[in-house]
PDB file of C-alpha atoms in Angstrom:
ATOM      1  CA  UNK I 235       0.000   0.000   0.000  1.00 75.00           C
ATOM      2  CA  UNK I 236       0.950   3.602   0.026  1.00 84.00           C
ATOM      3  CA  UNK I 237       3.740   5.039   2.147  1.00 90.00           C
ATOM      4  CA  UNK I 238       3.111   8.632   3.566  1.00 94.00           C
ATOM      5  CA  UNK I 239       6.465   9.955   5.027  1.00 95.00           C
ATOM      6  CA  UNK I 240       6.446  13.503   6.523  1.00 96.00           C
ATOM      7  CA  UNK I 241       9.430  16.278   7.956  1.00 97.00           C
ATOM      8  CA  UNK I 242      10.013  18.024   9.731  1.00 97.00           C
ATOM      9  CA  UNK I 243       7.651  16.337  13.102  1.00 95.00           C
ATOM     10  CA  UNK I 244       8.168  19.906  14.551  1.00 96.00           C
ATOM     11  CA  UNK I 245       9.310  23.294  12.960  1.00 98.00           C
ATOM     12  CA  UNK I 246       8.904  26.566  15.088  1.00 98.00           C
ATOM     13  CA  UNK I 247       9.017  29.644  13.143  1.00 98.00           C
ATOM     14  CA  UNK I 248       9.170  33.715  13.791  1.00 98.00           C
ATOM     15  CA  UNK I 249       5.962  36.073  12.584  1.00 98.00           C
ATOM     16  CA  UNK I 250       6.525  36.860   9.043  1.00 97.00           C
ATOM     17  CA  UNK I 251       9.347  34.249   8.114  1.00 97.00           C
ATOM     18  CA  UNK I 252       8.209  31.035   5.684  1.00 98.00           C
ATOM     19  CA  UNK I 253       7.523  27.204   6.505  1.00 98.00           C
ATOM     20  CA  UNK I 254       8.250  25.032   4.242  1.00 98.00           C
ATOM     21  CA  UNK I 255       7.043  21.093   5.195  1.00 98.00           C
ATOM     22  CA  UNK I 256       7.965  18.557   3.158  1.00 98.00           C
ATOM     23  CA  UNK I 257       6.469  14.695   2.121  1.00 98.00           C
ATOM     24  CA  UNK I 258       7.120  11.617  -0.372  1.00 97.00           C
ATOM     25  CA  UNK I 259       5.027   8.830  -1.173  1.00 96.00           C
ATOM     26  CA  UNK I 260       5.551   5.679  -2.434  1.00 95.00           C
ATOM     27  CA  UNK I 261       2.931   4.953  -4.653  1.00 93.00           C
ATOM     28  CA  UNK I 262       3.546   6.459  -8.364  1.00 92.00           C
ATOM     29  CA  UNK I 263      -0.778   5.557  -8.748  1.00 90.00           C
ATOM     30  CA  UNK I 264      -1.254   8.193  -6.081  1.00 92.00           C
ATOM     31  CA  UNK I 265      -2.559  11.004  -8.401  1.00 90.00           C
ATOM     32  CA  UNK I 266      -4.029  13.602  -5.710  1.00 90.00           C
ATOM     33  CA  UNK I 267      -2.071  15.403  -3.011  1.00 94.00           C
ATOM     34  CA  UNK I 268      -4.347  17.397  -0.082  1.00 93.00           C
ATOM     35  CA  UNK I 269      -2.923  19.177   2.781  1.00 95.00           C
ATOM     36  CA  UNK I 270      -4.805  19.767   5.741  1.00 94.00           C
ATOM     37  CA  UNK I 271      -4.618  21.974   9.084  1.00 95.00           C
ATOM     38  CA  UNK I 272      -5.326  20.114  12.116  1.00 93.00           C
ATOM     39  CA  UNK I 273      -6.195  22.253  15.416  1.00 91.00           C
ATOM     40  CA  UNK I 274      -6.141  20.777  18.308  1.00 86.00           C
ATOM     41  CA  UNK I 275      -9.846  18.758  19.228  1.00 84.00           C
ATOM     42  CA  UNK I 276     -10.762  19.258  15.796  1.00 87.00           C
ATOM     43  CA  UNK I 277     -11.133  17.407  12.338  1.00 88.00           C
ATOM     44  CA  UNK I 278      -8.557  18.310   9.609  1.00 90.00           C
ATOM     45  CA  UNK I 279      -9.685  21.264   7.161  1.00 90.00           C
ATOM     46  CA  UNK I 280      -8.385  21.028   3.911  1.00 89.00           C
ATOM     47  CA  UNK I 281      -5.978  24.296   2.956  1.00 94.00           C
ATOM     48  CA  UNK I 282      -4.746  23.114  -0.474  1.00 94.00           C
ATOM     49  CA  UNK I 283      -4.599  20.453  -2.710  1.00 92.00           C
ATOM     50  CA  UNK I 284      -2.904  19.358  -5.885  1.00 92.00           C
ATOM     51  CA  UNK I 285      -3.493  16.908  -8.785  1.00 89.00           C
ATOM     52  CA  UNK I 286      -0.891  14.944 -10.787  1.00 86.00           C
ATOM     53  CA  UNK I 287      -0.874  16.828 -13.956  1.00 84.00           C
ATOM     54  CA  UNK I 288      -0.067  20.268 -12.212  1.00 84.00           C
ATOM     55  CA  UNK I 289       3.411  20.875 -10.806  1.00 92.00           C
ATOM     56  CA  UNK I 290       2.162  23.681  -8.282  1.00 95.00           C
ATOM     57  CA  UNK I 291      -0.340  25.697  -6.907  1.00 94.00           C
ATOM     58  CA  UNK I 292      -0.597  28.566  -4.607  1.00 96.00           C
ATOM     59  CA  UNK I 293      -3.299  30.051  -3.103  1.00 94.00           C
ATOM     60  CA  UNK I 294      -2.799  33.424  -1.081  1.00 96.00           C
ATOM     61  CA  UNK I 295       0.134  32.987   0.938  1.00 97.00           C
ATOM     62  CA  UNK I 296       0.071  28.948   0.762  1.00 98.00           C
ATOM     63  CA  UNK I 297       1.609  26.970  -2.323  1.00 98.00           C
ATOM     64  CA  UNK I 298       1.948  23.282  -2.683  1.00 97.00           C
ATOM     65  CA  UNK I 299       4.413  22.151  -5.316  1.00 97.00           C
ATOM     66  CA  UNK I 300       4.381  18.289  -6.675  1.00 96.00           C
ATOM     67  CA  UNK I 301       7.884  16.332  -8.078  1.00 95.00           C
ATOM     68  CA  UNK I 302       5.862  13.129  -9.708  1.00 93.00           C
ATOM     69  CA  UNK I 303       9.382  11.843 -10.716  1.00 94.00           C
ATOM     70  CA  UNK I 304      10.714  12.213  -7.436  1.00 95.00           C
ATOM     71  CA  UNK I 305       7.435  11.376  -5.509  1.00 96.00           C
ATOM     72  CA  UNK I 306       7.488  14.252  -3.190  1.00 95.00           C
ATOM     73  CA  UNK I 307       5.539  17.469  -2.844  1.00 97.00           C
ATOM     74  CA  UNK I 308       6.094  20.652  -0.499  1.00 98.00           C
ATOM     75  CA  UNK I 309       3.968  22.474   1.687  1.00 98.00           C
ATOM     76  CA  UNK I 310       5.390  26.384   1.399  1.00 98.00           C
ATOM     77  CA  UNK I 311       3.599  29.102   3.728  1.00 98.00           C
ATOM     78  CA  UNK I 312       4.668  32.619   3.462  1.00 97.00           C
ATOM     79  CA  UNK I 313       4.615  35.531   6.029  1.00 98.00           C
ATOM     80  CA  UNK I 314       3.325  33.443   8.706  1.00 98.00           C
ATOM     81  CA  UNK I 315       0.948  34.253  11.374  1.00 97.00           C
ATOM     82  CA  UNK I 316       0.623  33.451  14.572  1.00 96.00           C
ATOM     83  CA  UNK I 317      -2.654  31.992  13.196  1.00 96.00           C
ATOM     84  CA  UNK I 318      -1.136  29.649  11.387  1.00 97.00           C
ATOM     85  CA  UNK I 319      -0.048  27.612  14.449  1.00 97.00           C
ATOM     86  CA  UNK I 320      -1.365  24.112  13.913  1.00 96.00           C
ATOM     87  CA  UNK I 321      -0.324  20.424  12.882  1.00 95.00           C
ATOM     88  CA  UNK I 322      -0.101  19.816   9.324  1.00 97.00           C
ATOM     89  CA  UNK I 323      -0.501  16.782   7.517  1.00 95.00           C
ATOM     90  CA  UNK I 324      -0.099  15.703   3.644  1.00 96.00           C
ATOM     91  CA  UNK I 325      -1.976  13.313   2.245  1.00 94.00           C
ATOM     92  CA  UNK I 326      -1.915  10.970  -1.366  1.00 93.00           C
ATOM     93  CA  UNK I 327      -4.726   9.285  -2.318  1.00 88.00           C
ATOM     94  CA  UNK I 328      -4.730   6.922  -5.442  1.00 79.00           C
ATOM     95  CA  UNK I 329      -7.991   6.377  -5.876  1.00 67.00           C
ATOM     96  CA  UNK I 330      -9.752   9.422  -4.521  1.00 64.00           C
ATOM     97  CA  UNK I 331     -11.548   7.732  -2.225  1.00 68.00           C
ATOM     98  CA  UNK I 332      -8.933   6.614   1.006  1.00 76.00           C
ATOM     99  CA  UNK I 333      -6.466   8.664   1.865  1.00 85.00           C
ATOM    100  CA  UNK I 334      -2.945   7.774   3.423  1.00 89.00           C
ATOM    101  CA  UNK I 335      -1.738  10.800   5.696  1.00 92.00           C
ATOM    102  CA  UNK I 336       1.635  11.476   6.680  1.00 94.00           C
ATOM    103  CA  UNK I 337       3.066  11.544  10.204  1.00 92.00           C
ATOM    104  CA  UNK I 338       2.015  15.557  10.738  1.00 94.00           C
ATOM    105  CA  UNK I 339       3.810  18.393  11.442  1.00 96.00           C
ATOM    106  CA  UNK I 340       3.524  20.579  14.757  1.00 96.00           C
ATOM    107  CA  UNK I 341       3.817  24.162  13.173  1.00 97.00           C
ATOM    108  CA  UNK I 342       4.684  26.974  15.623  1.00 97.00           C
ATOM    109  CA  UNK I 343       4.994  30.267  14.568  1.00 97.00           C
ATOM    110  CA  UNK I 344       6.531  32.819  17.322  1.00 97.00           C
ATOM    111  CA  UNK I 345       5.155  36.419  17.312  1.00 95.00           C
TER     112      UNK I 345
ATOM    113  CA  UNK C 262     -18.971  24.005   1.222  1.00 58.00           C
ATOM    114  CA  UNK C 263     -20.310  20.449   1.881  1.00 65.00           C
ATOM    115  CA  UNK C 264     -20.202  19.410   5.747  1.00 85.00           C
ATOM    116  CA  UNK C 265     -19.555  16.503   7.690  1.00 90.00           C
ATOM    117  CA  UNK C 266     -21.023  16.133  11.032  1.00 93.00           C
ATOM    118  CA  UNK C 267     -19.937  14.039  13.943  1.00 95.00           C
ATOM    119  CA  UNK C 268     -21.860  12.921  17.134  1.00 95.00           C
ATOM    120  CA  UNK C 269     -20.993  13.334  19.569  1.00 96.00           C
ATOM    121  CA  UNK C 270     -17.591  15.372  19.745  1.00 94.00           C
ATOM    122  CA  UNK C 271     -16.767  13.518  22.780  1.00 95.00           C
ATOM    123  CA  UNK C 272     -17.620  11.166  24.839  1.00 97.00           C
ATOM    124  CA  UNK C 273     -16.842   9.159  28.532  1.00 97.00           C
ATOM    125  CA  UNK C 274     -18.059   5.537  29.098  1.00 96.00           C
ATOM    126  CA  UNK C 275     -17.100   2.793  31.686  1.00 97.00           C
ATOM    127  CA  UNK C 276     -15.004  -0.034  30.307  1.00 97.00           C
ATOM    128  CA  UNK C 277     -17.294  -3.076  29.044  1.00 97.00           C
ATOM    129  CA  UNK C 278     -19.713  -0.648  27.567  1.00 97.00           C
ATOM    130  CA  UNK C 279     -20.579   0.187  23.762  1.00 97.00           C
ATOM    131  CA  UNK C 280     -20.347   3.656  22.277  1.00 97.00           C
ATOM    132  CA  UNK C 281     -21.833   4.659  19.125  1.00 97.00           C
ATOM    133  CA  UNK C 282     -20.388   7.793  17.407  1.00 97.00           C
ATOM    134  CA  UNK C 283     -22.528   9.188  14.216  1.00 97.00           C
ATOM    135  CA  UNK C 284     -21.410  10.282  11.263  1.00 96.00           C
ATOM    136  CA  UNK C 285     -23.431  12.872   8.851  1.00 94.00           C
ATOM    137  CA  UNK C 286     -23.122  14.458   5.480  1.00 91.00           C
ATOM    138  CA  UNK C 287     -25.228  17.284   5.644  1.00 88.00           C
ATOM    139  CA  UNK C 288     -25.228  19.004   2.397  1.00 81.00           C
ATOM    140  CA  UNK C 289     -24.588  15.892  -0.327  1.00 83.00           C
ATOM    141  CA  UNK C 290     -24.957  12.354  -0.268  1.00 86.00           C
ATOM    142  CA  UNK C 291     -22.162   9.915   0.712  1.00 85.00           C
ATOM    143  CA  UNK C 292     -22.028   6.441  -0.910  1.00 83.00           C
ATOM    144  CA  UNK C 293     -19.056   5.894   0.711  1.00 86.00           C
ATOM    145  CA  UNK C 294     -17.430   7.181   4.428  1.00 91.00           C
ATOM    146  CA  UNK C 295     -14.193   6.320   6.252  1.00 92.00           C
ATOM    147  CA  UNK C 296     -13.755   6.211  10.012  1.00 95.00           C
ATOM    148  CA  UNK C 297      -9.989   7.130  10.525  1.00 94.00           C
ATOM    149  CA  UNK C 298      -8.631   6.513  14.121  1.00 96.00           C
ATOM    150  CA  UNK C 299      -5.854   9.437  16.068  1.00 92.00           C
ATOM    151  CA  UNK C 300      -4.296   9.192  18.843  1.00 88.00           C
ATOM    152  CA  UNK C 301      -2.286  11.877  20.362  1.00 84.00           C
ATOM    153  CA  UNK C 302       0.379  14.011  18.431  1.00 82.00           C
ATOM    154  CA  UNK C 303      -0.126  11.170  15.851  1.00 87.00           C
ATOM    155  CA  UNK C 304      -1.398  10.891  12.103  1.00 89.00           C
ATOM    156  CA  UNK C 305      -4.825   9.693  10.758  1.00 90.00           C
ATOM    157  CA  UNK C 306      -5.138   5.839  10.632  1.00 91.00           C
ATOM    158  CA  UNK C 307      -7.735   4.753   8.212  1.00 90.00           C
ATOM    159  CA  UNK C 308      -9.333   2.098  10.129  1.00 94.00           C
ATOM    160  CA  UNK C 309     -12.227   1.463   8.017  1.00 93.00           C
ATOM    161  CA  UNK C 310     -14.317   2.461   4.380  1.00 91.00           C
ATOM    162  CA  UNK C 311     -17.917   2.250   5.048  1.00 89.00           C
ATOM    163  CA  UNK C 312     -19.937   1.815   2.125  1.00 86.00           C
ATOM    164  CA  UNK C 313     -24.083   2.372   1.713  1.00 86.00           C
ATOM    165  CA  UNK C 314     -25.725  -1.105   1.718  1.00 84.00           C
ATOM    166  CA  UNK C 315     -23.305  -3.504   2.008  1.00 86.00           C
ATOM    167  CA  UNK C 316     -20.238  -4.590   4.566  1.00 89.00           C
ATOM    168  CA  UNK C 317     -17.800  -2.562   5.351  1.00 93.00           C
ATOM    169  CA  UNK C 318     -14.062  -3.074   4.479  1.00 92.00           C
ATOM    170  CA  UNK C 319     -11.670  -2.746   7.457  1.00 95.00           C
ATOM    171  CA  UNK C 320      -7.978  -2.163   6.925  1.00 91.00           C
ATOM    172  CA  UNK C 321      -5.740  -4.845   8.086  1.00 91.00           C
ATOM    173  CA  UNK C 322      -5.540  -5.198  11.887  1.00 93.00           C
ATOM    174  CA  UNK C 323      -8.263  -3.732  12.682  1.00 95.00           C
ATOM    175  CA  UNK C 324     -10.748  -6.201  14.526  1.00 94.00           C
ATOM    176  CA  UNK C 325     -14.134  -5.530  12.617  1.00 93.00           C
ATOM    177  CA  UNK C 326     -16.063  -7.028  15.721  1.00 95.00           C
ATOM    178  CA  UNK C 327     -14.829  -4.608  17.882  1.00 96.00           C
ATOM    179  CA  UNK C 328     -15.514  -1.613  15.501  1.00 97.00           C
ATOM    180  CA  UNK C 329     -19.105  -2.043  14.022  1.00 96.00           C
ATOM    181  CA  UNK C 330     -19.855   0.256  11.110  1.00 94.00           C
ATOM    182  CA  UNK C 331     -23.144   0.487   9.709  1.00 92.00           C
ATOM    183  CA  UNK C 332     -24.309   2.693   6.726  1.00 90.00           C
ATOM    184  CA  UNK C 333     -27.469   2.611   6.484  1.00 83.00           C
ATOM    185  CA  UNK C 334     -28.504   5.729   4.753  1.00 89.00           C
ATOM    186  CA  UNK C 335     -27.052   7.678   2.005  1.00 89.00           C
ATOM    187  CA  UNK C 336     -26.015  10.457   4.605  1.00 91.00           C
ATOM    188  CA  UNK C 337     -25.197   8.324   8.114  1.00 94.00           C
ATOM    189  CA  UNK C 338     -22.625   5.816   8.812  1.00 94.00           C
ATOM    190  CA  UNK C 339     -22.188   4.933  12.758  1.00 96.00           C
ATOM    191  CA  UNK C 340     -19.031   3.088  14.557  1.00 97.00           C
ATOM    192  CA  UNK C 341     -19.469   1.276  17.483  1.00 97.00           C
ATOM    193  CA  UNK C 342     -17.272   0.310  19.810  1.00 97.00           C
ATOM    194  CA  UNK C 343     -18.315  -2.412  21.240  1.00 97.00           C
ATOM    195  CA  UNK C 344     -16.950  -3.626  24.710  1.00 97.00           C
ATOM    196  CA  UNK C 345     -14.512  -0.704  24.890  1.00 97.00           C
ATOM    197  CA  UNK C 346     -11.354  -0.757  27.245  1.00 96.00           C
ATOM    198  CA  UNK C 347      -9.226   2.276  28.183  1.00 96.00           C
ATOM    199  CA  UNK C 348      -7.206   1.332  24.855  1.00 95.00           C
ATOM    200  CA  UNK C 349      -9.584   2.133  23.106  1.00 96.00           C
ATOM    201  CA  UNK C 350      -9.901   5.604  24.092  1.00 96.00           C
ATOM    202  CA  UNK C 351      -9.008   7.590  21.302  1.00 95.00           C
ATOM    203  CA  UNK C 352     -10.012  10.691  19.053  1.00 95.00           C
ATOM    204  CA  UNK C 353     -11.778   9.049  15.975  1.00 96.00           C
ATOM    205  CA  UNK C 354     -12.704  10.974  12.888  1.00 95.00           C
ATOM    206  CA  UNK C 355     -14.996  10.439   9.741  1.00 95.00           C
ATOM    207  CA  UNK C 356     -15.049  11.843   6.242  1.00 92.00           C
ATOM    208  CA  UNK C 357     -16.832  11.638   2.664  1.00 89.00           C
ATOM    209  CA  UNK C 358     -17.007  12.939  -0.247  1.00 77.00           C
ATOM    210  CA  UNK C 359     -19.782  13.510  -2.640  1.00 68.00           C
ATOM    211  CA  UNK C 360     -19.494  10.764  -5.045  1.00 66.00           C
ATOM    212  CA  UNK C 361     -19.020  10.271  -8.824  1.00 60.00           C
ATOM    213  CA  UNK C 362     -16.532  12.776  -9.094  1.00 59.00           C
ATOM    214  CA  UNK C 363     -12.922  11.508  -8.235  1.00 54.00           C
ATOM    215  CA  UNK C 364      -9.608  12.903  -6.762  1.00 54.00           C
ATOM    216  CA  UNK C 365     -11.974  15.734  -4.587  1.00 64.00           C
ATOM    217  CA  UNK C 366     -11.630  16.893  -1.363  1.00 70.00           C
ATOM    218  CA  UNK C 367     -12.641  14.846   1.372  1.00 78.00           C
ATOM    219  CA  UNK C 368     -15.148  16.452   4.226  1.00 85.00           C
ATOM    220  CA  UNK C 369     -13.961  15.621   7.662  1.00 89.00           C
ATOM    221  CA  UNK C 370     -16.331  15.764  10.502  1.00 92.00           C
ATOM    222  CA  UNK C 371     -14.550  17.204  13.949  1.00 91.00           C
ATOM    223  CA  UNK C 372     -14.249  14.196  15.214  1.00 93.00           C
ATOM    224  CA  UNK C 373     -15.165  11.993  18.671  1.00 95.00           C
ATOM    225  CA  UNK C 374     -12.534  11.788  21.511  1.00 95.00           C
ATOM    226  CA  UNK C 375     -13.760   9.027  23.225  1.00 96.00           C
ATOM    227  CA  UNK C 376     -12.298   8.189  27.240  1.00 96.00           C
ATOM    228  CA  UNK C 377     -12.758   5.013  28.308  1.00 97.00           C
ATOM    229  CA  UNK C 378     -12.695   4.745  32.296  1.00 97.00           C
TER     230      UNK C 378
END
């Protein structure tokens, strides 16, 4: 089955600097790559995803970008916000219906 | 957007008992749901895809007597944890997305942190 790995497990940043988390997956049939913000008690929200024929997206201040040769995609947030505190996790789903999550990310950004 | 709903968000029940946690798609209708399984500072584990009208399929290990699922409508699936022990206690989270269209989003509910005592 598919192989989620995740890093960094914990990345503490100041206000206004960028994150940048990073994942690879084993599966070359996984063909749809969703990130999602996890706060703490709550379900995951999705922030920004990314399908196999597009090499990266950004939305706002978050991009995703997507290495199908490599199997890897990056997470990239820019002029973080104390807001954006929260654990992160990718995800790759091959058939759009499960999805295999990586091991999460503990995002704290330091005003 | 469309919404998952979960119920309850959390519950405490004595060891031996059954707990039943609900799982809703409010806006669309979900031929297929997926329980996922978190325990602290950890990732999701899919424990189970729940489909409408038939059995559902667990992922390996996970002991399908112990975790009933039943979908019996278009928009509910339930898991019940039957005979729970403090192991057991967990925060457990469902999601679905609107069928017939692949590689979407998937709806997560805000899941059900269960305490077994």
């Amino acid at each position: 089955g598919e192989n989620v790995e995740q890093h960094p497990s914990t990345l503490s940043v100041q206000e206004g600097d960028s994150a940048v988390i990073k994942c690879t997956y084993s599966d070359s049939a996984s063909n749809y790559f969703p990130w999602y913000k996890q706060e703490l008690g709550k379900g995951p929200q999705l922030i920004i995803d990314i399908r196999s024929n597009v090499g990266e997206k950004k939305d706002q201040r978050i991009a995703v970008t997507l290495n199908k040769t490599a199997k890897h995609f990056s997470l990239h947030i820019t002029e973080t916000q104390p807001e954006d505190s929260a654990v992160y996790f990718c995800a790759a789903s091959i058939t759009g219906n499960q999805f295999y999550f990586g091991t999460g990310t503990s995002l704290t950004v330091i005003p | 957007g469309a919404v998952v709903s979960q119920h309850p968000s959390w519950v405490i029940c004595k060891s031996g008992t059954s707990v039943k946690i609900e799982c809703r798609s409010l806006d669309f209708q979900a031929t297929t749901m997926f329980w996922y399984r978190q325990f602290p500072k950890q990732s999701l584990m899919l424990m189970a895809t729940s489909n409408e009208g038939s059995k559902a399929t667990y992922e390996q290990g996970v002991e399908k007597d112990k975790f009933l699922i039943n979908h019996a409508s278009l928009t509910l699936s339930t898991l019940t944890v039957t005979s729970a022990h403090p192991e057991d206690s967990s925060f457990y989270i469902c999601s679905a997305r609107d069928p017939g269209v692949t590689n979407t989003e998937a709806f997560f509910g805000q899941g059900t942190r269960l305490t077994v005592v």
